[in-house]
Coordinates of C-alpha atoms in Angstrom, one line a residue:
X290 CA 82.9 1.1 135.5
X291 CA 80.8 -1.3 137.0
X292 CA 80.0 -4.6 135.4
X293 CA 76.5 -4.8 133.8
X294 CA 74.2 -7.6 135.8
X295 CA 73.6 -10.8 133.7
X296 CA 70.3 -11.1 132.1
X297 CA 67.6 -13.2 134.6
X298 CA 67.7 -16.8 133.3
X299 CA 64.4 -18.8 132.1
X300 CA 62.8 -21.0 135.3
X301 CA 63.6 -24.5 134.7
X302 CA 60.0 -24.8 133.7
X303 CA 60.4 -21.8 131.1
X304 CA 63.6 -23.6 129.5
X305 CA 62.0 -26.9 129.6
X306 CA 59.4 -25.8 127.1
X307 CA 61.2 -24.1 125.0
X308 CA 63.8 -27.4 124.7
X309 CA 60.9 -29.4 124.1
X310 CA 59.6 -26.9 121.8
X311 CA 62.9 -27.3 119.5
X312 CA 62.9 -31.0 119.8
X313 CA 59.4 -30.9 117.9
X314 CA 60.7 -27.7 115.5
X315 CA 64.0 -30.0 114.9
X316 CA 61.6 -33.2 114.3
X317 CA 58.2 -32.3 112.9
X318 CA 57.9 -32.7 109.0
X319 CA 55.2 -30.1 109.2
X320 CA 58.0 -27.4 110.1
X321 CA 60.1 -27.4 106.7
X322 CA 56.6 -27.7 104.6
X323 CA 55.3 -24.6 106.0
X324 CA 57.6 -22.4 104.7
X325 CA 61.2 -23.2 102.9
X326 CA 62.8 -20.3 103.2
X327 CA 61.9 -19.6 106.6
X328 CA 63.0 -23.2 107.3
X329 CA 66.1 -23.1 105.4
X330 CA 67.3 -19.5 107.4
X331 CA 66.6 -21.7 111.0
X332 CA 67.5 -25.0 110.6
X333 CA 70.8 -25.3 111.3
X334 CA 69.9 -23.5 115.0
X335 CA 67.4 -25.8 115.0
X336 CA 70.0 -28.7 114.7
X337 CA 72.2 -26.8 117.3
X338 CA 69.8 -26.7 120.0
X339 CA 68.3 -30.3 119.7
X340 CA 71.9 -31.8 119.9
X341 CA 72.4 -30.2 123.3
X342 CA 69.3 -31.8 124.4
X343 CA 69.7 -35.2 122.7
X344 CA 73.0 -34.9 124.6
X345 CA 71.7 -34.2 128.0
X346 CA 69.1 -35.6 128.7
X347 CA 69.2 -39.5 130.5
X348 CA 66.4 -41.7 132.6
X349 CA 63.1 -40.6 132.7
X350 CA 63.6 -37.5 130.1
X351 CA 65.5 -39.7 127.4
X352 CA 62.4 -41.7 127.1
X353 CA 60.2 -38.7 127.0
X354 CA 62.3 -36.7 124.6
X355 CA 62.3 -40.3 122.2
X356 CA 58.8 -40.5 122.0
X357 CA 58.7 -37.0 121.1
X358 CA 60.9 -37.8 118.3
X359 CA 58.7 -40.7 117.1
X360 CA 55.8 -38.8 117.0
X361 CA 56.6 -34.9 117.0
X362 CA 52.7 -33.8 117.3
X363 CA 51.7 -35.7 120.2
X364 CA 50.8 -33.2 122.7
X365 CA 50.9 -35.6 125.8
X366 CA 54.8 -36.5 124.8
X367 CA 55.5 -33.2 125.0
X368 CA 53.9 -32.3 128.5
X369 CA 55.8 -35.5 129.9
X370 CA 59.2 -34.2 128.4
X371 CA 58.6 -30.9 129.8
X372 CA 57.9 -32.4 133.3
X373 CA 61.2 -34.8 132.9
X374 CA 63.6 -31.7 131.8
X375 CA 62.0 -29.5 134.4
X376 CA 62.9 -31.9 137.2
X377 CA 66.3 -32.8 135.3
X378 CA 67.6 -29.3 135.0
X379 CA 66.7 -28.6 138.6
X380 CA 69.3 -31.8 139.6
X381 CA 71.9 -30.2 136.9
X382 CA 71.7 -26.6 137.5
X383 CA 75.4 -25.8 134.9
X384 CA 74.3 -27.7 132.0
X385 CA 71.0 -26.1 132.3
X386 CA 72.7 -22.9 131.6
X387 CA 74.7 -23.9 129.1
X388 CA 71.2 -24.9 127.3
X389 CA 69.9 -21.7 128.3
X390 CA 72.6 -20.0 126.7
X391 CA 72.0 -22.2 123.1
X392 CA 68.1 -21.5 123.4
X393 CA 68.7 -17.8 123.8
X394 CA 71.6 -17.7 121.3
X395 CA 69.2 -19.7 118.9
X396 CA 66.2 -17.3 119.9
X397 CA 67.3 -14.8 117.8
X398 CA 67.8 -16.2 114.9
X399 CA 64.3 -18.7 114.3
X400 CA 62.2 -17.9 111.5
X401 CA 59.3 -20.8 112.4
X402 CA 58.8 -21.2 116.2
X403 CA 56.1 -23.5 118.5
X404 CA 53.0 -22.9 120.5
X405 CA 51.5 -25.2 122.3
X406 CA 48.9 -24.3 124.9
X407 CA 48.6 -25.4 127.9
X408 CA 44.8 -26.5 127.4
X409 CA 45.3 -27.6 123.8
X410 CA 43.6 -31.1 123.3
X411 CA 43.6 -33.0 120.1
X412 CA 39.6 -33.7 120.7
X413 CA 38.3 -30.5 118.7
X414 CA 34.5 -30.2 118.7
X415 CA 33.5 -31.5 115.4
X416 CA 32.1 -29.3 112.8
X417 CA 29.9 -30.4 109.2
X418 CA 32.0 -32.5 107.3
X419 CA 31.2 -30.5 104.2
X420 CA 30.7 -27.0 103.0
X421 CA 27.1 -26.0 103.2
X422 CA 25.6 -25.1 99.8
X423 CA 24.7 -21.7 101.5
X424 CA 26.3 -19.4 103.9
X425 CA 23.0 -19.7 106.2
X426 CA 23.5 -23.1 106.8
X427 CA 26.1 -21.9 109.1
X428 CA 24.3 -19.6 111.3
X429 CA 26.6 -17.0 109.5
X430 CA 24.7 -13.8 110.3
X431 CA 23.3 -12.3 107.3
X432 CA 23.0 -8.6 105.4
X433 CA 24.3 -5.5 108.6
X434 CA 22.8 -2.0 109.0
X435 CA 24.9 0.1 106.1
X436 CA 24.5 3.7 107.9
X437 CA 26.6 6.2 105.9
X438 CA 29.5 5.3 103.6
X439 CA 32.0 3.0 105.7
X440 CA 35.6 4.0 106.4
X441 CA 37.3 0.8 106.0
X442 CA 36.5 -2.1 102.9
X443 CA 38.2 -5.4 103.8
X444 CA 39.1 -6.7 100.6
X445 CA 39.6 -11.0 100.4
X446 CA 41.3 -12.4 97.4
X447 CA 39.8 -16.8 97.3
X448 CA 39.9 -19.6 95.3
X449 CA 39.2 -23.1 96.2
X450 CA 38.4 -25.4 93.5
X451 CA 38.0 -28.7 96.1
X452 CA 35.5 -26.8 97.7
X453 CA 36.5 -27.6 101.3
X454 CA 38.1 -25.7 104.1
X455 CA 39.4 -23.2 102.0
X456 CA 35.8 -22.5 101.9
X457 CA 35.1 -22.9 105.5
X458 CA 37.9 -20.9 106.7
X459 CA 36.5 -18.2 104.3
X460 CA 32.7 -18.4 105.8
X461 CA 34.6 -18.7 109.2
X462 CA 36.3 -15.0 108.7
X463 CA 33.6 -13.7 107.1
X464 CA 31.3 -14.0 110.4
X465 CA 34.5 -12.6 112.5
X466 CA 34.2 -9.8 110.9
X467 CA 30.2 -9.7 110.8
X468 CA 30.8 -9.9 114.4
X469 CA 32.8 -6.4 114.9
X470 CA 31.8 -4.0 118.0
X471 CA 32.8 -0.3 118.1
X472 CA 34.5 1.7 116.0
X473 CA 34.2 2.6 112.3
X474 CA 31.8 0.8 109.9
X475 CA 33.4 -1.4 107.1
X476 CA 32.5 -3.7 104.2
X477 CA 33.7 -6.8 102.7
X478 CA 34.2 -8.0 99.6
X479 CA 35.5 -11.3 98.1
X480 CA 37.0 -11.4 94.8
X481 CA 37.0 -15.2 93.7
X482 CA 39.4 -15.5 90.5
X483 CA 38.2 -19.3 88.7
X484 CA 37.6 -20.5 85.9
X485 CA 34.0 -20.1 87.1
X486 CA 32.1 -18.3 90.5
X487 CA 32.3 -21.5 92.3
X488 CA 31.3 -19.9 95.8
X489 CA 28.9 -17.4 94.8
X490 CA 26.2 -19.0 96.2
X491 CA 27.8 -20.1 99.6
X492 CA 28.8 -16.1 100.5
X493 CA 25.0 -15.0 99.4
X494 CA 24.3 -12.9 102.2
X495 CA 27.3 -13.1 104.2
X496 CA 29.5 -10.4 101.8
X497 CA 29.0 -6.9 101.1
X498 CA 30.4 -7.3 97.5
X499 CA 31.2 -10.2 95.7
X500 CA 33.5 -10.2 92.7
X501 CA 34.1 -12.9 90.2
X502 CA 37.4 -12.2 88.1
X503 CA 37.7 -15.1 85.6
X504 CA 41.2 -16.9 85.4
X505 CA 42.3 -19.8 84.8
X506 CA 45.6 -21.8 85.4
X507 CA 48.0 -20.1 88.3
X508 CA 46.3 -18.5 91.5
X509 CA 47.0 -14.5 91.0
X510 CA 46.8 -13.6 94.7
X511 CA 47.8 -9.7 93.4
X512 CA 45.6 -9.0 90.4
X513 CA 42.4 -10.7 93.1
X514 CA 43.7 -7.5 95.5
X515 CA 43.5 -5.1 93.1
X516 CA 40.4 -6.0 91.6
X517 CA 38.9 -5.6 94.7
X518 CA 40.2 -2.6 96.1
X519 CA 39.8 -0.9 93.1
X520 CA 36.2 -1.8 92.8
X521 CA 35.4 -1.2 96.7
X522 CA 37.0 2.3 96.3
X523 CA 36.2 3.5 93.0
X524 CA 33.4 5.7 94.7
X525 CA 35.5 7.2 97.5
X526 CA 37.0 10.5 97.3
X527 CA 41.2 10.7 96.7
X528 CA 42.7 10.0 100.0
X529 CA 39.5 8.7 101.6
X530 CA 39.5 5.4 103.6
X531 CA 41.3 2.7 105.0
X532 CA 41.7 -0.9 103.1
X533 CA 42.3 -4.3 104.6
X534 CA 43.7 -6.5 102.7
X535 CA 43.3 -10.1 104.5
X536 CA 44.0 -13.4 103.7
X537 CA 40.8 -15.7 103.6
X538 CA 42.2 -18.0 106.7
X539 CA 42.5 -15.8 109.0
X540 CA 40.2 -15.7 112.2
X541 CA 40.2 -12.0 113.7
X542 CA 38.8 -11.4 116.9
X543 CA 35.9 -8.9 118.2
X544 CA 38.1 -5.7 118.1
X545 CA 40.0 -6.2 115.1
X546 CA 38.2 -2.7 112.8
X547 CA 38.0 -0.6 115.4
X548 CA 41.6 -1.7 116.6
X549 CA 43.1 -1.0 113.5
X550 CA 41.3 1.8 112.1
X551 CA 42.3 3.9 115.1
X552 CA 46.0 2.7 114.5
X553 CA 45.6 4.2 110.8
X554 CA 43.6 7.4 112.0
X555 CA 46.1 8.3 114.8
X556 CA 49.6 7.1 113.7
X557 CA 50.9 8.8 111.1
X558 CA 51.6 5.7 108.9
X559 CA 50.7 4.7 105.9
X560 CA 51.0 1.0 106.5
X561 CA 50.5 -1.4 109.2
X562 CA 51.2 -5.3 109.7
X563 CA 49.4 -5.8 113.2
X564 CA 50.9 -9.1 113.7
X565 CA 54.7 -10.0 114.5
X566 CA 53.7 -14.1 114.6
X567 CA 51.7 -15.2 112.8
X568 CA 50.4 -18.5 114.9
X569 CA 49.3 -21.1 111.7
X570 CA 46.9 -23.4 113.6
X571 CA 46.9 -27.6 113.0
X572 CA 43.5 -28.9 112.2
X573 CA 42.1 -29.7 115.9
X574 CA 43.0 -26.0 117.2
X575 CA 41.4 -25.1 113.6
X576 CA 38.2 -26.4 114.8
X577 CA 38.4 -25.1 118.3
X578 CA 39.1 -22.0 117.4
X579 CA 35.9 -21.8 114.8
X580 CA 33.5 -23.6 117.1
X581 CA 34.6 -21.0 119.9
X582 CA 34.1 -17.7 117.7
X583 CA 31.8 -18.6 115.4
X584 CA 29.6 -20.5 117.3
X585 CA 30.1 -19.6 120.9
X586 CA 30.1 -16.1 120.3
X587 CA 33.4 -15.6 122.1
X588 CA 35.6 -12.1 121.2
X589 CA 38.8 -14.1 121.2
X590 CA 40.1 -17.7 120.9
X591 CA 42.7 -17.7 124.1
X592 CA 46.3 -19.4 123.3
X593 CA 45.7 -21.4 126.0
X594 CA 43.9 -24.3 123.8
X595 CA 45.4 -23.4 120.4
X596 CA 48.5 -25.8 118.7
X597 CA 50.8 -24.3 115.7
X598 CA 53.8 -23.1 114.3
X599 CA 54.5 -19.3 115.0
X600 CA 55.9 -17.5 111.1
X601 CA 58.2 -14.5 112.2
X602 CA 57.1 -11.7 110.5
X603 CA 55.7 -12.8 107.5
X604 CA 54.7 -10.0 105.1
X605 CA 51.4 -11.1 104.4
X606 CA 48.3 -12.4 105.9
X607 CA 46.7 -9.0 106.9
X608 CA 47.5 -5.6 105.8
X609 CA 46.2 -2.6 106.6
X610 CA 46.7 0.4 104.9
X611 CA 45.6 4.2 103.7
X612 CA 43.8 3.8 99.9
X613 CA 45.5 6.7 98.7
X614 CA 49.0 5.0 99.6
X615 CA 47.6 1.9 98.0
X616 CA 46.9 3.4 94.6
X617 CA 50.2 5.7 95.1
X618 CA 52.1 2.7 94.3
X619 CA 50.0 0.9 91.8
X620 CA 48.6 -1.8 93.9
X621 CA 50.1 -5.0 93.8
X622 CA 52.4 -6.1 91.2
X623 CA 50.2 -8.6 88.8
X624 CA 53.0 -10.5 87.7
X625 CA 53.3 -12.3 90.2
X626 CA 51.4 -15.9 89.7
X627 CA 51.4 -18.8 92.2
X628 CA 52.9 -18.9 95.5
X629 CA 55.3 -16.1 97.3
X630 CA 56.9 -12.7 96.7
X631 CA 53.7 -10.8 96.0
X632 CA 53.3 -9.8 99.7
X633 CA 57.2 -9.4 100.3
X634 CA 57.0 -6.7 97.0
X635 CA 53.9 -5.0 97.9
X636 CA 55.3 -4.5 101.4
X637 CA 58.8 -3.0 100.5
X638 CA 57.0 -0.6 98.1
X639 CA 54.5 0.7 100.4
X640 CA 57.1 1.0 103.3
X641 CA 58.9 3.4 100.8
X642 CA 56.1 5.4 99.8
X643 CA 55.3 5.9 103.7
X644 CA 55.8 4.9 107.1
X645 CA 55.0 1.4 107.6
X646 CA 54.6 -0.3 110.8
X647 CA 54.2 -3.6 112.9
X648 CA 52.1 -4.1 116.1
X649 CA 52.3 -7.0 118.3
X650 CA 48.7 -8.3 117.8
X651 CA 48.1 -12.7 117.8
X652 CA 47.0 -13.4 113.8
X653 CA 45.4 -16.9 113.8
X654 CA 45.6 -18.5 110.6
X655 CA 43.4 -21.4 109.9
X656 CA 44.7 -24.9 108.5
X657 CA 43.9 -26.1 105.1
X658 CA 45.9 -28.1 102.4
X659 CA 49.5 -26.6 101.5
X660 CA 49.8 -24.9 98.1
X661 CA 52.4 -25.8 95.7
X662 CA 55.5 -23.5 96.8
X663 CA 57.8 -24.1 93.6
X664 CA 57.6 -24.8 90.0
X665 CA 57.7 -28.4 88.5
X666 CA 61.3 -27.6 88.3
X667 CA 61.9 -27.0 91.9
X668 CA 62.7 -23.4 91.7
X669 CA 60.4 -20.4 92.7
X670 CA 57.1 -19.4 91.0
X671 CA 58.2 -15.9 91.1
X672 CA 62.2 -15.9 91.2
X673 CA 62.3 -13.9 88.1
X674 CA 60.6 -10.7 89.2
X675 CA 62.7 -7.7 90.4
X676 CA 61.4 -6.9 93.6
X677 CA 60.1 -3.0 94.1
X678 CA 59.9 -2.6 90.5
X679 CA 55.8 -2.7 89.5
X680 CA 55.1 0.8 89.1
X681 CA 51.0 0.1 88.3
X682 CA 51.6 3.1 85.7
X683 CA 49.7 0.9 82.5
X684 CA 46.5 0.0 85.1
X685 CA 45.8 -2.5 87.4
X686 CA 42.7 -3.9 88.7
X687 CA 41.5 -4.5 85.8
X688 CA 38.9 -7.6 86.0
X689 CA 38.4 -8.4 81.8
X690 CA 42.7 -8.9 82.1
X691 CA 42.7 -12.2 81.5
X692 CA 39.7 -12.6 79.3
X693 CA 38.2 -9.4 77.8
X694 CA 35.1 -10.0 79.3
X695 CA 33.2 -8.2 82.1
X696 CA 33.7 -9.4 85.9
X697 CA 30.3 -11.1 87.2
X698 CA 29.3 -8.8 90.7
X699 CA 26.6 -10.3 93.1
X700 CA 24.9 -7.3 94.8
X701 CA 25.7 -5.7 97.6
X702 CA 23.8 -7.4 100.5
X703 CA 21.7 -5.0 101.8
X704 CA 20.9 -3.5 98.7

């Protein structure tokens, strides 16, 4: 039997950047803070990979690869340690493929990985310092054409009691998705869960529907979902629709309905995540990537000048999905309060009610202020939920079940 041919090998430029891009993974305080678990599943490959390098590299490229170390987010390091390596691994051609063999071994295993673009510039066009009072101090375009019922509600669970780029990420996703071409039509709504309707005024004209859910204390990420799907779909017939669940930082491009919706209509799933990275964007690409959307009136935001960590897989962000597999499974559990597992749950029961898929889409998730990822006690918010085991069968959605009092709705824009 003949002897399978070896895989091609990265160009030294190829394995350059992706040795410089674990020096900054191994390095960068940012890359544990963004996720621990994800962190804790890669860091010892990580560690593997970086000690190759730290022991190859001499001259020109050990000075590079130092500074890198000092200062993990400094783009222009990086570019010069890429151009030392690249010349160094051309001079040292079996070493290089002993590090090509620890970056493709290590590959496979990374939970949290690196993008840096070869435009990227730290110099992001400045935008307001401060949240407009109202959504039309943005340019954010105002009420759209409601012809017909639509066949997809984009529901946004939000809070943000500093009042800051939570709420300009929100106003930034909002005019993504005023700014959709083709395809089906679709309304939003925003379901704010406070202690009181802090950004009613600010989405005035922006939203289809805007829902205020009062609670206090922990952010309930899942009750905020239901709430809203139940209200944007309590008119619809059983089995009608699509839903879009989507995280208020994410910036979607031109396409993104029509994309989706015709994955949903066509595929025979139940499900979809269209994402495989998630690419969670520092604050200059941040900017960038809103002043080039938003206000250029671009379809996309190109890699090319965008900076982040890449999530693998995460469960949530954006989720699309059939409403009749949605209520099928009783929404998302509600007892889950704080940071993590709701997503994880939700996704595991509505892969086992249908098929669930993932497409290979870029998800751009804008920067703001990390949430609180453990208790005072250091362990998980959540840990004590069985996963898979909300059933929805005593009601969810409810928006009086922290208060017994009626939800506040705005009206529907348009209207």
């Amino acid at each position: 039997m003949p002897t399978p041919p070896e895989p091609p090998r990265p160009s030294a430029d190829r394995l350059a950047e992706r040795l410089t891009a674990y020096a900054v993974l191994a390095h960068d305080p940012a890359v544990p803070a963004i996720a621990a678990d994800y962190w804790a599943k890669s860091e010892d490959h990580y560690r593997t990979v970086d000690a190759a390098l730290a022991a190859f590299v001499s001259g020109t490229a050990r000075a590079a690869y130092e500074k890198v170390l000092a200062d993990p987010v400094h783009a222009a390091h990086q570019h010069t340690l890429r151009a030392a390596l690249t010349a160094l691994l051309a001079e040292h051609p079996a070493p290089g493929r002993q590090l090509a063999e620890a970056v493709a071994e290590a590959d496979r295993h990374i939970w949290i990985d690196y993008h840096l673009g070869a435009d990227y510039t730290a110099q992001a066009p400045p935008l307001p310092p401060q949240v407009p009072e109202t959504a039309a101090a943005t340019g954010a375009p105002g009420a759209r054409p409601r012809p017909g019922a639509p066949d997809v509600q984009v529901v946004i669970p939000f809070r943000d009691r500093a009042g800051g780029t939570r709420t300009r990420n929100l106003l930034a996703c909002l005019r993504a998705l005023a700014d959709q071409e083709g395809g089906p039509g679709h309304r939003v709504t925003v379901v704010e869960t406070d202690s009181e309707p802090r950004t009613r005024e600010a989405l005035a004209g922006v939203v289809d529907q805007y829902v205020f859910a009062r609670k206090d204390g922990l952010f309930n990420k899942a009750w905020a979902v239901n709430v809203g799907v139940v209200r944007a779909t309590r008119d619809a017939a059983p089995g009608d629709g699509y839903v879009c669940v989507l995280d208020a930082d994410i910036l979607v491009d031109r396409h993104f309905v029509a994309r989706n919706t015709a994955r949903l209509r066509d595929g025979g799933h139940g499900t979809h995540l269209p994402f495989r990275w998630s690419l969670s964007l520092d604050a200059p690409s941040t900017l960038r990537a809103i002043g080039l959307r938003n206000d250029e009136g671009a379809a996309d935001v190109p890699p090319s000048v965008l900076r982040g960590l890449l999530l693998r897989e995460p469960p949530g962000g954006c989720v699309w999905l059939r409403a009749d597999v949605f209520h099928a499974v009783g929404g998302f559990d509600e007892r889950y309060e704080g940071w993590g597992g709701e997503d994880d749950d939700v996704v595991a029961r509505l892969g086992a009610a249908a098929p669930l898929r993932r497409y290979e889409d870029a998800l751009l998730h804008l920067d703001h202020p990390r949430p609180e990822m453990t208790r005072e006690d250091g362990e998980p918010f959540n840990a004590h939920i069985e996963l898979g085991s909300w059933t929805g069968e005593h009601g969810y959605g409810v928006p009086e079940r922290f208060t017994g009092t009626t939800a506040g709705e705005a009206a529907p824009t348009g209207s």
